[in-house]
XYZ file of C-alpha atoms in Angstrom:
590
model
C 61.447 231.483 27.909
C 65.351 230.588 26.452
C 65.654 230.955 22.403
C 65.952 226.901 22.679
C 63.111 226.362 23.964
C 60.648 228.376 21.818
C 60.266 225.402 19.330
C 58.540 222.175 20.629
C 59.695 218.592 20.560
C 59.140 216.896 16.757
C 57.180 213.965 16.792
C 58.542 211.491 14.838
C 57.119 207.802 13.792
C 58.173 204.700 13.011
C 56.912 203.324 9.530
C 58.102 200.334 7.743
C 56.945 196.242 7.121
C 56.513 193.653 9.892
C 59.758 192.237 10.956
C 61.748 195.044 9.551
C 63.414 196.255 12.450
C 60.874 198.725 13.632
C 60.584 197.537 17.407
C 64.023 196.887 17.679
C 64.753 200.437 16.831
C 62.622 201.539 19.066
C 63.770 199.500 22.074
C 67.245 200.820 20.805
C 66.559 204.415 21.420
C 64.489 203.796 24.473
C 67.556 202.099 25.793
C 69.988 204.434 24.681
C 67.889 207.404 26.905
C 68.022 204.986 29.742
C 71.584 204.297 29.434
C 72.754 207.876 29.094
C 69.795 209.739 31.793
C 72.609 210.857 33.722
C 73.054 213.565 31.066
C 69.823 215.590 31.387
C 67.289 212.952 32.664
C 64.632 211.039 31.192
C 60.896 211.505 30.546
C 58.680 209.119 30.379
C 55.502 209.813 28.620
C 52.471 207.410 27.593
C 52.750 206.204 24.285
C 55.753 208.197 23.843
C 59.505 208.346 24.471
C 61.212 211.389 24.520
C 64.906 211.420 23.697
C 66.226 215.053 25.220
C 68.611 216.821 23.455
C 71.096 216.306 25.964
C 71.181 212.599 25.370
C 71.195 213.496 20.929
C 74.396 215.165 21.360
C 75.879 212.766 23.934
C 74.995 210.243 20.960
C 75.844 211.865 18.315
C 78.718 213.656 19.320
C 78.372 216.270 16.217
C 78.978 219.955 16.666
C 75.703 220.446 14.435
C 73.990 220.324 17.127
C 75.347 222.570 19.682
C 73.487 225.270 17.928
C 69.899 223.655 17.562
C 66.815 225.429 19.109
C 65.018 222.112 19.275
C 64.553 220.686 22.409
C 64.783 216.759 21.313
C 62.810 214.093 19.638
C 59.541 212.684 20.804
C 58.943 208.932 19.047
C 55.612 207.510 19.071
C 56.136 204.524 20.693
C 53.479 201.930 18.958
C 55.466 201.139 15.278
C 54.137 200.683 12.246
C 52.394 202.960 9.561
C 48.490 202.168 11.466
C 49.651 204.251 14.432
C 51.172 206.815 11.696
C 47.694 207.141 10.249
C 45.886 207.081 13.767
C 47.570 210.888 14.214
C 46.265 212.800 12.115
C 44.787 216.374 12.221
C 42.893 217.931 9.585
C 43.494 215.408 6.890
C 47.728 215.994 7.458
C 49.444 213.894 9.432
C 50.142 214.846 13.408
C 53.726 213.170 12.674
C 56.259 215.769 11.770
C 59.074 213.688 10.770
C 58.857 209.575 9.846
C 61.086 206.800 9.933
C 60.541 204.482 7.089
C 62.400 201.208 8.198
C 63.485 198.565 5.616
C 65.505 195.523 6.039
C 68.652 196.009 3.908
C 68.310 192.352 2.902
C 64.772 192.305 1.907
C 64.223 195.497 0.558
C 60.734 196.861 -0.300
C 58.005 194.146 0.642
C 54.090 195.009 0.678
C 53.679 197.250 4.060
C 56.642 199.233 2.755
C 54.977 199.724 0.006
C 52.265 201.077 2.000
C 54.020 203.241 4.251
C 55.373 205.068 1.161
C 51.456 205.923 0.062
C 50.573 206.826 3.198
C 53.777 209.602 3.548
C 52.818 210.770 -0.013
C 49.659 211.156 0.636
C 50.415 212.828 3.757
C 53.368 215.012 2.861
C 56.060 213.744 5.341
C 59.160 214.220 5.090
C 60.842 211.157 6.023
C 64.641 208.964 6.056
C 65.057 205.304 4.992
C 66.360 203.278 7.831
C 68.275 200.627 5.941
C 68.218 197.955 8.529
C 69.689 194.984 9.461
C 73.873 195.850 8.123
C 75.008 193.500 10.452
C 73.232 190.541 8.620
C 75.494 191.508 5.197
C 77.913 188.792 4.989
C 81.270 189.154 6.154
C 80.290 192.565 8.224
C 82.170 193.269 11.226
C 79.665 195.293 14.012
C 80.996 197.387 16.652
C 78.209 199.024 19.142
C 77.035 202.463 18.703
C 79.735 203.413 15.941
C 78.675 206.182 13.368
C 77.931 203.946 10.158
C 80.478 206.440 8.417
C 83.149 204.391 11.062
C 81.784 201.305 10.925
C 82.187 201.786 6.606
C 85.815 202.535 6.781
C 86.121 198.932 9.002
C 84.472 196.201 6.399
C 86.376 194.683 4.238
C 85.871 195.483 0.279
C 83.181 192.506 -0.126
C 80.948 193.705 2.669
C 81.392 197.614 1.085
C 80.341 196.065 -1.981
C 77.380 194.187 -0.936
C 75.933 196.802 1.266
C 76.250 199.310 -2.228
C 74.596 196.597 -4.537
C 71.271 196.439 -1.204
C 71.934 200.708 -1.249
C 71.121 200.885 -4.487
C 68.520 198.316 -4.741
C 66.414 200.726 -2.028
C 67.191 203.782 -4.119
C 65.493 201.845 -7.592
C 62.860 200.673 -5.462
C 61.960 204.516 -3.992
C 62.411 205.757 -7.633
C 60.021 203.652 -8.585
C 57.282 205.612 -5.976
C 58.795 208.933 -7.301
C 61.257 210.112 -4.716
C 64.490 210.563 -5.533
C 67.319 209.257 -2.975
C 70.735 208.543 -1.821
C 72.836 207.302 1.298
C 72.788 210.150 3.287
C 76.550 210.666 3.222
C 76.273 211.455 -0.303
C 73.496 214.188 -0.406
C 74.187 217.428 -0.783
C 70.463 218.877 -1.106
C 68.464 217.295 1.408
C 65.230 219.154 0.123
C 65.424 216.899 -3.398
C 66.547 213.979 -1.825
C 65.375 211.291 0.339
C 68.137 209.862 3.179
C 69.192 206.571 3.272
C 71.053 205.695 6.296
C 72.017 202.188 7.134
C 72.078 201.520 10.427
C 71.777 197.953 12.579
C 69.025 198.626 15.046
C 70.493 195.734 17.100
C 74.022 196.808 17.466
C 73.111 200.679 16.987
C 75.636 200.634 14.267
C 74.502 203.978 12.395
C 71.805 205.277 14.633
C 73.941 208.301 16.007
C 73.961 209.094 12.126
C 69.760 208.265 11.919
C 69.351 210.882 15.111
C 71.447 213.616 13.770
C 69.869 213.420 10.111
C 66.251 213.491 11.861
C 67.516 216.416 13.939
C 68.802 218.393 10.513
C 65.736 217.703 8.789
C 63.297 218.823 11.757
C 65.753 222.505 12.308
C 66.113 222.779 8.475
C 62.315 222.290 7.209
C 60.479 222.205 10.259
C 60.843 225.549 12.116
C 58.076 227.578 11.411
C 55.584 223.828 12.633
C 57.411 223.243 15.594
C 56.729 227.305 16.695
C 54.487 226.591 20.177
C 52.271 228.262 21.759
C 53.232 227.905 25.613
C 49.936 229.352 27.637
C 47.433 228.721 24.478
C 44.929 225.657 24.815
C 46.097 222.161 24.145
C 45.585 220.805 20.889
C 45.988 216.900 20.537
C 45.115 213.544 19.033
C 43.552 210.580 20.734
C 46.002 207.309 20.601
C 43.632 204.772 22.145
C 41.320 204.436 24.732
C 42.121 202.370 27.803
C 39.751 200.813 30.638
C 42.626 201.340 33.283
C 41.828 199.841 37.303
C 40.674 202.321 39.592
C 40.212 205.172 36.794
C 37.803 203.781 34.556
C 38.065 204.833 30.658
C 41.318 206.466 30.049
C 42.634 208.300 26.647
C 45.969 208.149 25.850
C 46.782 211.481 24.007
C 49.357 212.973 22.379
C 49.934 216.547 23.429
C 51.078 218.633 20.118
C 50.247 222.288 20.825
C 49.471 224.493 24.163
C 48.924 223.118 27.480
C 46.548 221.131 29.336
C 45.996 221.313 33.232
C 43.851 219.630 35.295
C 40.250 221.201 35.884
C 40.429 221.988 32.316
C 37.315 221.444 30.141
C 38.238 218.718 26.997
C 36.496 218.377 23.698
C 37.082 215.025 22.077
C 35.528 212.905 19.098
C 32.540 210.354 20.284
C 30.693 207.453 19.211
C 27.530 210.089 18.319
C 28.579 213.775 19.438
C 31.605 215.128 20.479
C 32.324 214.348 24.300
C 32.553 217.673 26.692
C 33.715 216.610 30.204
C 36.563 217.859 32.658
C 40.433 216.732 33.105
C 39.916 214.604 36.642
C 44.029 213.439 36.431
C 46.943 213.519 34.143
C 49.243 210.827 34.624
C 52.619 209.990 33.472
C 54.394 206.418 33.591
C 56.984 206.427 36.481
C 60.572 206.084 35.726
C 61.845 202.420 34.735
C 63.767 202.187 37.491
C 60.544 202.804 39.980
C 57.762 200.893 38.304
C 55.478 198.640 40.155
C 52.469 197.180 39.430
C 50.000 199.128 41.713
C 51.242 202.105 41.382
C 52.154 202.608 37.213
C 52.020 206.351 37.303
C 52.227 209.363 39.161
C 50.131 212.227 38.642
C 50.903 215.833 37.489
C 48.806 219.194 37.450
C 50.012 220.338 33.713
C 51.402 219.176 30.550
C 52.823 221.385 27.916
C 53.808 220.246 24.386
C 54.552 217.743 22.650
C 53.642 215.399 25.096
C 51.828 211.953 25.540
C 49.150 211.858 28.291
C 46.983 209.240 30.029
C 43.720 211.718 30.609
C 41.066 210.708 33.433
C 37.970 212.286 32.659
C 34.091 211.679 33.876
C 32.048 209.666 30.414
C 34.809 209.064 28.138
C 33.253 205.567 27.470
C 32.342 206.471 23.886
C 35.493 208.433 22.344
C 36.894 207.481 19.281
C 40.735 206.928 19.089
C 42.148 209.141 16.203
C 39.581 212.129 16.835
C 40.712 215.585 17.721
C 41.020 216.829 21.711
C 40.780 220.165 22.477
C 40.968 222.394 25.365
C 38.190 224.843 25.785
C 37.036 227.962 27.604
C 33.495 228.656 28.521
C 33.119 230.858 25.628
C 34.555 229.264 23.062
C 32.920 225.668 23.901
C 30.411 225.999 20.597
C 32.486 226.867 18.083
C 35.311 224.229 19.575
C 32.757 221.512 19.434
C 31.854 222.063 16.174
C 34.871 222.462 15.044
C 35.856 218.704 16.194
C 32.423 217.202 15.062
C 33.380 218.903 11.645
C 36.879 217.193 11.731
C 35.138 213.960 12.545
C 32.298 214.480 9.925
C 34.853 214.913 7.054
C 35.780 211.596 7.650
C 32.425 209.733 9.010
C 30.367 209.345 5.692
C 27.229 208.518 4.508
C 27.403 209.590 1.180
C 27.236 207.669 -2.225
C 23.453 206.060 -2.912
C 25.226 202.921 -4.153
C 28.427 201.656 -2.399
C 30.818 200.072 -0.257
C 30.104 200.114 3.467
C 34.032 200.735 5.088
C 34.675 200.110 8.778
C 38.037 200.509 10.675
C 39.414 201.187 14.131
C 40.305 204.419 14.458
C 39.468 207.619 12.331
C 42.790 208.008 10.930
C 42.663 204.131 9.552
C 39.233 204.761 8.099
C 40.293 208.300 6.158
C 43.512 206.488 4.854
C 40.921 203.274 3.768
C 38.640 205.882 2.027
C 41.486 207.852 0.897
C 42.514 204.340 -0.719
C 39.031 203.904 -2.464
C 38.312 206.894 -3.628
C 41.767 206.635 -5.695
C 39.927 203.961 -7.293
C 36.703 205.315 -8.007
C 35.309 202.871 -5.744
C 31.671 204.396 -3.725
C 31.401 204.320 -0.678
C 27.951 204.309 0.905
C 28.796 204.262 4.733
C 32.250 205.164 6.083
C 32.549 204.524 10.069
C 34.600 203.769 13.126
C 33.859 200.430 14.983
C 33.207 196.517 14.817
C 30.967 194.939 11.809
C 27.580 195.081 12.835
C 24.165 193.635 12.113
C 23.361 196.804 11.155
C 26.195 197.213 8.725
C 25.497 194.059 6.831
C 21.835 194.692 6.689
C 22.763 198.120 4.934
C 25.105 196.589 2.411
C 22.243 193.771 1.617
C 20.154 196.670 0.463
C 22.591 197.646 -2.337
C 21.457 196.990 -5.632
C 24.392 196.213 -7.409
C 25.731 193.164 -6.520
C 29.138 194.565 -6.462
C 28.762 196.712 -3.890
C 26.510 194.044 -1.396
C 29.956 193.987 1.382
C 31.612 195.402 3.873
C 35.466 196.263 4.343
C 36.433 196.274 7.339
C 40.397 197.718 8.343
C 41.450 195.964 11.766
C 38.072 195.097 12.921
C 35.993 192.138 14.243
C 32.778 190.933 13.236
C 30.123 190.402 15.949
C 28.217 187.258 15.498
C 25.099 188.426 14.295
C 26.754 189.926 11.612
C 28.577 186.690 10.565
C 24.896 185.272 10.766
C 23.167 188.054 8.863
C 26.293 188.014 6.265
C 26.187 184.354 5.535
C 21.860 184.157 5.574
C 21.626 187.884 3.165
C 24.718 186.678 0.395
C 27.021 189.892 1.872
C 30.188 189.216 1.318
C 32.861 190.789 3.981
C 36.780 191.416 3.744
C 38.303 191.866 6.460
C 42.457 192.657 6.624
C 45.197 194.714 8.571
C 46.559 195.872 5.764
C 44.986 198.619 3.703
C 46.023 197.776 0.327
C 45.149 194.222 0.123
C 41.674 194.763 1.455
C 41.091 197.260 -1.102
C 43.195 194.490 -3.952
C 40.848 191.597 -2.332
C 37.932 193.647 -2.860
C 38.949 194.868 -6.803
C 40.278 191.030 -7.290
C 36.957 190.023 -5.789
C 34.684 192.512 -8.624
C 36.658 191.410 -11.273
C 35.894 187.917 -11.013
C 32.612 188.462 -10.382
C 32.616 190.640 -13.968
C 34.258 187.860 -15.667
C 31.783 185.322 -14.302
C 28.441 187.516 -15.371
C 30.419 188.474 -18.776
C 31.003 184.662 -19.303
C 27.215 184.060 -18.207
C 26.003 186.656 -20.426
C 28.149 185.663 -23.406
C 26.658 182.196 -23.360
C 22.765 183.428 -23.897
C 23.718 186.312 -26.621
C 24.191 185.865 -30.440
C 27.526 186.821 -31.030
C 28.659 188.656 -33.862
C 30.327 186.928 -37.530
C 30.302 187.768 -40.877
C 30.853 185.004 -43.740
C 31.037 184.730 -47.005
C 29.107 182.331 -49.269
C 32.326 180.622 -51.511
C 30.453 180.254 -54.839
C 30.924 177.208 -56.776
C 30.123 175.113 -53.209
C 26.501 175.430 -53.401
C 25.502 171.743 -52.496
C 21.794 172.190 -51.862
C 19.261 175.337 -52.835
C 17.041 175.237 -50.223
C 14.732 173.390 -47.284
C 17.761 174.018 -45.912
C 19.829 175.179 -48.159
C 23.537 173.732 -48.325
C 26.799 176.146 -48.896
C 30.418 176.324 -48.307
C 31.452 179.499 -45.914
C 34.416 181.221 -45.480
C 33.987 182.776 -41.711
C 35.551 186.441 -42.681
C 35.431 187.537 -38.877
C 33.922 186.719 -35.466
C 32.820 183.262 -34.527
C 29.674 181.502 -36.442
C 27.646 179.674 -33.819
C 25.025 177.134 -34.609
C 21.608 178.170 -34.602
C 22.889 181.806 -35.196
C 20.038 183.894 -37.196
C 21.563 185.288 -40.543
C 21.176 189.049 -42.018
C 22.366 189.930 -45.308
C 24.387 193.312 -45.967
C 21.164 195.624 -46.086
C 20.303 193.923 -42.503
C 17.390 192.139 -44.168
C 16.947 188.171 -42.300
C 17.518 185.443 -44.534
C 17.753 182.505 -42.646
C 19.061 180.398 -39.488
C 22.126 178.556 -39.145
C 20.927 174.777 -38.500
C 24.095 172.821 -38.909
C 28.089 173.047 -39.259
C 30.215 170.824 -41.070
C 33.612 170.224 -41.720
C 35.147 167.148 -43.961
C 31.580 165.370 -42.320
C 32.115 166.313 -38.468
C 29.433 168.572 -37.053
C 30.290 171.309 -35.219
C 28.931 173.983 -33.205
C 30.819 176.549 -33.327
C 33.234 177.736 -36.783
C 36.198 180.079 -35.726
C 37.366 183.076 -37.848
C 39.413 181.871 -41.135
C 37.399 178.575 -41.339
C 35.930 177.171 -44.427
C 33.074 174.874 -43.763
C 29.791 173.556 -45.066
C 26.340 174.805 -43.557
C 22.924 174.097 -43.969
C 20.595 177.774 -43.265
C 16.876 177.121 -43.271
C 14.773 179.819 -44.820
C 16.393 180.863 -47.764
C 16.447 179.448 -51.599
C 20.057 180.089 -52.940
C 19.743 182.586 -56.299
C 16.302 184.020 -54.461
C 17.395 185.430 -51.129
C 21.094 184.539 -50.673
C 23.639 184.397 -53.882
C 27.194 182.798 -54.494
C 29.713 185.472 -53.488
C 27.362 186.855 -50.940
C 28.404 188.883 -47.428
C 26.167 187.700 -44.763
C 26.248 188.871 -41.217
C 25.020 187.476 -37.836
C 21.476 188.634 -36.912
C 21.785 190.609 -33.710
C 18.834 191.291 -31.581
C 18.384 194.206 -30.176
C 19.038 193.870 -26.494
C 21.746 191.717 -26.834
C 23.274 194.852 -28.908
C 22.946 197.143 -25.908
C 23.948 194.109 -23.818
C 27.143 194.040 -26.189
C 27.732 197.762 -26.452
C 27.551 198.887 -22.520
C 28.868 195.991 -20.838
C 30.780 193.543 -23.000
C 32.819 194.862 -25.727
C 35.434 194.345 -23.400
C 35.391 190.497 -23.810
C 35.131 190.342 -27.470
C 37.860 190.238 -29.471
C 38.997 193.351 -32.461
C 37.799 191.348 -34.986
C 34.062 190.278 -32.999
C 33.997 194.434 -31.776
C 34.705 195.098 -35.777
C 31.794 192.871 -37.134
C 30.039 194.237 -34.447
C 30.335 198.121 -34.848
C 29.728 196.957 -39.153
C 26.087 195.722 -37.385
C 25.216 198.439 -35.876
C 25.752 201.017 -38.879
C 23.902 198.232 -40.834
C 20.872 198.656 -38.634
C 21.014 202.415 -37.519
C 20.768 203.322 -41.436
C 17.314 202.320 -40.949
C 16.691 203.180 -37.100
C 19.262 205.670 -35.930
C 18.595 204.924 -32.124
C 18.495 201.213 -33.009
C 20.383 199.138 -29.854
C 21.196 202.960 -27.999
């Protein structure tokens, strides 16, 4: 084997918001290997294009690369940061390399956002694909020109505007804690996150994207990309496919070893890993030779990285995003339990109280729990499929009332789940987009909090403290009749009083002010009311500090779940209370 070939082909993906550009760029590489096939061919693979290195330099015309060991690029061809998290192995992602693609323009908008958790949380390195140049005003686009070209051309508005949008993306990626710069500019590419504005429509600037994605992949990348020619295959399962005349299909990528047909597979199932034998590989044929009946054409090995349409006896149950593994006879045991294990991590049943979680694939349901758990948010039942009855039924069992749902990532609901949901009270969210299921579901709690705390605070005596103004005692008792000053807290109407040794002197039965009755007297007010019980100069004075009467669940009521919706002053009369009363009971309202 040639020193050039001993590393494999990086897999990169495509990350960035809908509409950004991510197809387009895509199609724009895609095109640019069928346009320039001539030099060094073109392979087609399934869910996958391959751009050789042949084609890179013909693009790029650079000298860097004349030196390179790596063979080319291999782009996952479905876009968008829920493919990204689909390939995954062992909690890292199977991408080597990402593209995060933003519309110049726009800038960051929410599934930007998201991409940049998801390559944190990862560890990717990845370039900014500021897209869309050709839209700045007063830009003049050539095809295929090096951005560094096309920069040189634009008159000194357009170089303006384009450095105001630069510099927008590089506050908006400080802001997520990565430091970056146009890529022109960069001197350490190991502190620094690339920028590189590029129009994926006119390819303005992607020679420059290629080259920096081949730089990072030699420079960082090396010891990864090290393959192991005659080992086993390792892989990740894209999706599975019902295909005509082959039954289920999986659509793999190919990261590691080989795979031949006759060889025995291990992938994730519904249940238990799946053991069966490779029937077919199959590759897409060549643009230029597709037809309908005959998509692909069928080959005896693959070696990595690759994608792969696999044909294989009982693959009706396997889970897209799960390991695949080729196996000998001997090592079948551990290999299956190595992929059950990989599948287990993720597939929970864990917390006794929780969340039930459902997604498509196993990569979308570790980045959901991933997601959760950043929250401190439990999750009872974490798995791969459609909302079931079963699901809902589960989540009805849940005590609290905050956790009686199900989330489900880029699932349906079958209808006997909507049924069960709607006749059991379980509420469902349901979203493509990780972060604002998990912000519907916290937006969701919190109103529900506010509602009981607003419930709650309606039935429980909350705290005051007043003062009895002497000189405005108008009546002594049966009730007796004072002016108040309300020191703190709010004094409702039929509020029971306390006096500062938390001995009960009365009950509140009436509010004045200047002859309106009221029912409520806010902090600062003076007012007139009448307290049956007492006989002012017996049990209450002039000049006297008299408290509400708190009972004793509505303390604990206060103390674990509300002190949050009462104000300092309330929380202050409040705290006063409770020394008051643990003088005489020290686990008084604990």
């Amino acid at each position: 084997m040639s020193e050039k070939n001993r590393l494999r082909t990086p897999i990169v993906s495509v990350l960035g918001h809908v509409d950004h550009g991510k197809t387009t760029l895509l199609d724009t590489i895609r095109g640019t290997v069928v346009a320039k096939r001539e030099a060094g061919g073109i392979t087609q693979h399934i869910g996958a294009t391959e751009v050789p290195i042949d084609v890179l330099k013909k693009v790029c015309k650079s000298p860097l690369l004349e030196k390179t060991k790596i063979p080319g690029l291999l782009f996952i061809d479905t876009p968008g940061h829920h493919a990204f998290t689909s390939l995954r192995e062992r909690g890292g992602a199977l991408a080597d390399l990402a593209i995060l693609v933003v519309d110049i323009n726009e800038g960051f908008r929410p599934q930007t956002v998201e991409a940049i958790n998801i390559l944190r949380r990862f560890r990717t390195p990845f370039v900014v694909a500021a897209n869309k140049i050709d839209r700045i005003p007063g830009w003049k686009s050539e095809k295929w020109r090096t951005f560094t070209e096309a920069f040189k051309k634009q008159n000194e508005n357009a170089q303006r505007l384009l450095e105001e949008r630069i510099y927008k993306l590089v506050e908006s990626l400080y802001s997520h804690g990565f430091s970056s710069e146009r890529y022109d500019r960069i001197r350490d590419f190991t502190r620094n996150v690339s920028i590189v504005p590029i129009s994926a429509l006119t390819g303005e600037g992607v020679p420059d994207l290629l080259l920096i994605i081949m730089g990072l992949a030699q420079r960082f990348l090396e010891d990864e990309l090290k393959l192991r020619v005659d080992g086993p295959a390792k892989g990740t399962v894209l999706e599975v496919k019902e295909e005509r005349g082959f039954g289920t299909t999986v659509d793999a990528i190919i990261y590691d070893g080989v795979i031949r047909v006759g060889d025995t597979i291990v992938l994730g199932g519904i249940k238990e890993p799946i053991v069966t034998k490779v029937r077919a590989l199959l590759k897409p044929r060549p643009l230029k030779e597709m037809r309908v009946e005959s998509r692909f054409i069928s080959v005896q090995e693959v070696v990595a990285a690759s994608g792969i349409k696999i044909v294989a006896p009982g693959l009706e149950g396997a889970l897209a995003g799960s390991p695949l593994r080729v196996s000998s006879e001997e090592e079948l045991p551990e290999v299956i339990e190595e992929v059950k294990s990989a599948i287990g991590e993720i597939r929970i049943s864990t917390d006794e109280e929780g969340v039930i979680i459902k997604a498509d694939t196993l990569g979308s349901l570790e980045a959901l729990l991933g997601e959760l758990r950043e929250k401190n948010i439990p999750v009872r039942k974490a798995d791969v499929g459609d909302i079931t009855k079963s699901d809902v039924v589960e989540a009805a069992t849940m005590e609290n009332e905050f956790y009686r749902c199900v989330l489900g990532f880029n699932v349906r609901m079958t209808q006997e789940a909507k049924e069960t949901a709607s006749q059991e009270s379980v509420r469902v969210f349901l979203s493509n987009i990780i972060y604002s299921l998990v912000d519907d579901y916290v937006g969701w709690v919190e109103k529900l909090k506010s509602e009981s705390e607003r419930k709650k605070l309606e039935i429980i005596a909350k705290p005051a403290k007043i003062m009895i103004l002497p000189g405005f005692v108008f009546r002594r008792s049966n009730p007796a009749i004072v002016g108040i000053r309300v020191l703190a807290g709010n004094l409702h109407n039929n509020s029971e009083l306390m006096n500062e040794r938390g001995v009960k002197v009365g009950v509140v039965k009436g509010i004045q002010d200047r002859g309106e009755n009221l029912s409520v007297a806010e902090k600062g007010k003076e007012v007139a009311i009448a307290i049956d019980g007492p006989t002012v100069g017996r049990q209450i004075k002039e000049g006297d500090i008299l408290y509400v009467d708190i009972p004793e669940r509505h303390a604990k009521i206060i103390e674990n779940e509300l002190q949050n919706a009462l104000e300092d002053h309330e929380l202050e009369v409040f705290r006063e209370v409770l020394k008051i009363k643990r003088e005489k009971d020290p686990f008084w309202g604990r």
